[in-house]
Amino acid sequence: MREYSSHRELFDYHWDTLDFVIQEEVDRIFLMVSNDEQRTVLELRLVQGYSIKETAKILNKSEAAVKSSLYRATKHIKLRYIS
């Protein structure tokens, strides 16, 4: 039983560490986007999984505005990664 418990603790530690590393990387990517609205759109769409329609409703914006913000944010991130 003790062996199972230590393996379980190691497993939990590994996933907690992995979650932390992923969150740090997501935060680092979001910091590449200087516009607050674009950052919010990225978080709602990519992290929280809302649709374009849901994101627009949450932000009280048109769907076209959300799509535009998402496009600009991803373009900015791509440019930062390439350079």
PDB file of C-alpha atoms in Angstrom:
ATOM      1  CA  MET A   1       0.000   0.000   0.000  1.00  0.00           C
ATOM      2  CA  ARG A   2       2.870   2.348   0.809  1.00  0.00           C
ATOM      3  CA  GLU A   3       4.379   1.764  -2.650  1.00  0.00           C
ATOM      4  CA  TYR A   4       1.050   2.587  -4.313  1.00  0.00           C
ATOM      5  CA  SER A   5       0.770   5.765  -2.260  1.00  0.00           C
ATOM      6  CA  SER A   6       4.257   6.968  -3.210  1.00  0.00           C
ATOM      7  CA  HIS A   7       3.598   6.232  -6.908  1.00  0.00           C
ATOM      8  CA  ARG A   8       0.307   8.119  -6.680  1.00  0.00           C
ATOM      9  CA  GLU A   9       2.043  11.122  -5.073  1.00  0.00           C
ATOM     10  CA  LEU A  10       4.692  11.099  -7.807  1.00  0.00           C
ATOM     11  CA  PHE A  11       1.983  10.908 -10.478  1.00  0.00           C
ATOM     12  CA  ASP A  12       0.055  13.822  -8.914  1.00  0.00           C
ATOM     13  CA  TYR A  13       3.261  15.860  -8.599  1.00  0.00           C
ATOM     14  CA  HIS A  14       4.120  15.224 -12.259  1.00  0.00           C
ATOM     15  CA  TRP A  15       0.720  16.423 -13.492  1.00  0.00           C
ATOM     16  CA  ASP A  16       0.722  19.433 -11.167  1.00  0.00           C
ATOM     17  CA  THR A  17       4.166  20.372 -12.488  1.00  0.00           C
ATOM     18  CA  LEU A  18       3.093  19.833 -16.086  1.00  0.00           C
ATOM     19  CA  ASP A  19       0.003  22.014 -15.566  1.00  0.00           C
ATOM     20  CA  PHE A  20       2.223  24.723 -14.102  1.00  0.00           C
ATOM     21  CA  VAL A  21       4.638  24.569 -17.059  1.00  0.00           C
ATOM     22  CA  ILE A  22       1.766  24.741 -19.551  1.00  0.00           C
ATOM     23  CA  GLN A  23       0.214  27.695 -17.722  1.00  0.00           C
ATOM     24  CA  GLU A  24       3.566  29.523 -17.726  1.00  0.00           C
ATOM     25  CA  GLU A  25       3.896  29.003 -21.487  1.00  0.00           C
ATOM     26  CA  VAL A  26       0.340  30.199 -22.127  1.00  0.00           C
ATOM     27  CA  ASP A  27       1.011  33.299 -20.015  1.00  0.00           C
ATOM     28  CA  ARG A  28       4.251  33.950 -21.914  1.00  0.00           C
ATOM     29  CA  ILE A  29       2.437  33.708 -25.250  1.00  0.00           C
ATOM     30  CA  PHE A  30      -0.347  36.012 -24.054  1.00  0.00           C
ATOM     31  CA  LEU A  31       2.236  38.588 -23.005  1.00  0.00           C
ATOM     32  CA  MET A  32       3.329  38.784 -26.642  1.00  0.00           C
ATOM     33  CA  VAL A  33      -0.021  40.424 -27.364  1.00  0.00           C
ATOM     34  CA  SER A  34       0.026  43.987 -26.078  1.00  0.00           C
ATOM     35  CA  ASN A  35      -3.644  44.736 -26.775  1.00  0.00           C
ATOM     36  CA  ASP A  36      -5.864  43.839 -23.801  1.00  0.00           C
ATOM     37  CA  GLU A  37      -8.916  43.099 -25.946  1.00  0.00           C
ATOM     38  CA  GLN A  38      -6.953  40.717 -28.161  1.00  0.00           C
ATOM     39  CA  ARG A  39      -5.516  38.990 -25.101  1.00  0.00           C
ATOM     40  CA  THR A  40      -9.007  38.575 -23.658  1.00  0.00           C
ATOM     41  CA  VAL A  41     -10.308  37.144 -26.934  1.00  0.00           C
ATOM     42  CA  LEU A  42      -7.405  34.670 -26.995  1.00  0.00           C
ATOM     43  CA  GLU A  43      -8.118  33.550 -23.460  1.00  0.00           C
ATOM     44  CA  LEU A  44     -11.842  33.141 -24.008  1.00  0.00           C
ATOM     45  CA  ARG A  45     -11.417  31.287 -27.304  1.00  0.00           C
ATOM     46  CA  LEU A  46      -8.321  29.172 -26.770  1.00  0.00           C
ATOM     47  CA  VAL A  47      -8.162  28.560 -23.037  1.00  0.00           C
ATOM     48  CA  GLN A  48     -11.784  28.620 -21.983  1.00  0.00           C
ATOM     49  CA  GLY A  49     -13.095  27.209 -25.262  1.00  0.00           C
ATOM     50  CA  TYR A  50     -15.894  29.647 -26.007  1.00  0.00           C
ATOM     51  CA  SER A  51     -17.156  29.909 -29.585  1.00  0.00           C
ATOM     52  CA  ILE A  52     -16.884  33.089 -31.636  1.00  0.00           C
ATOM     53  CA  LYS A  53     -20.568  33.756 -30.978  1.00  0.00           C
ATOM     54  CA  GLU A  54     -20.227  33.201 -27.217  1.00  0.00           C
ATOM     55  CA  THR A  55     -17.080  35.319 -27.037  1.00  0.00           C
ATOM     56  CA  ALA A  56     -18.809  38.157 -28.878  1.00  0.00           C
ATOM     57  CA  LYS A  57     -21.732  38.010 -26.472  1.00  0.00           C
ATOM     58  CA  ILE A  58     -19.462  37.995 -23.399  1.00  0.00           C
ATOM     59  CA  LEU A  59     -17.473  40.977 -24.678  1.00  0.00           C
ATOM     60  CA  ASN A  60     -20.523  42.763 -26.087  1.00  0.00           C
ATOM     61  CA  LYS A  61     -18.821  42.919 -29.505  1.00  0.00           C
ATOM     62  CA  SER A  62     -19.813  41.783 -32.960  1.00  0.00           C
ATOM     63  CA  GLU A  63     -18.646  38.401 -34.194  1.00  0.00           C
ATOM     64  CA  ALA A  64     -16.644  40.190 -36.883  1.00  0.00           C
ATOM     65  CA  ALA A  65     -14.840  42.236 -34.223  1.00  0.00           C
ATOM     66  CA  VAL A  66     -13.977  39.072 -32.275  1.00  0.00           C
ATOM     67  CA  LYS A  67     -12.694  37.359 -35.428  1.00  0.00           C
ATOM     68  CA  SER A  68     -10.617  40.423 -36.258  1.00  0.00           C
ATOM     69  CA  SER A  69      -9.112  40.597 -32.757  1.00  0.00           C
ATOM     70  CA  LEU A  70      -8.312  36.889 -32.856  1.00  0.00           C
ATOM     71  CA  TYR A  71      -6.691  37.218 -36.279  1.00  0.00           C
ATOM     72  CA  ARG A  72      -4.585  40.211 -35.206  1.00  0.00           C
ATOM     73  CA  ALA A  73      -3.493  38.515 -31.984  1.00  0.00           C
ATOM     74  CA  THR A  74      -2.437  35.295 -33.705  1.00  0.00           C
ATOM     75  CA  LYS A  75      -0.660  37.260 -36.429  1.00  0.00           C
ATOM     76  CA  HIS A  76       1.247  39.199 -33.782  1.00  0.00           C
ATOM     77  CA  ILE A  77       2.227  35.999 -31.961  1.00  0.00           C
ATOM     78  CA  LYS A  78       3.412  34.364 -35.186  1.00  0.00           C
ATOM     79  CA  LEU A  79       5.556  37.397 -36.004  1.00  0.00           C
ATOM     80  CA  ARG A  80       7.102  37.349 -32.512  1.00  0.00           C
ATOM     81  CA  TYR A  81       7.909  33.635 -32.776  1.00  0.00           C
ATOM     82  CA  ILE A  82       9.441  33.962 -36.234  1.00  0.00           C
ATOM     83  CA  SER A  83      11.663  36.934 -35.410  1.00  0.00           C
TER      84      SER A  83
END
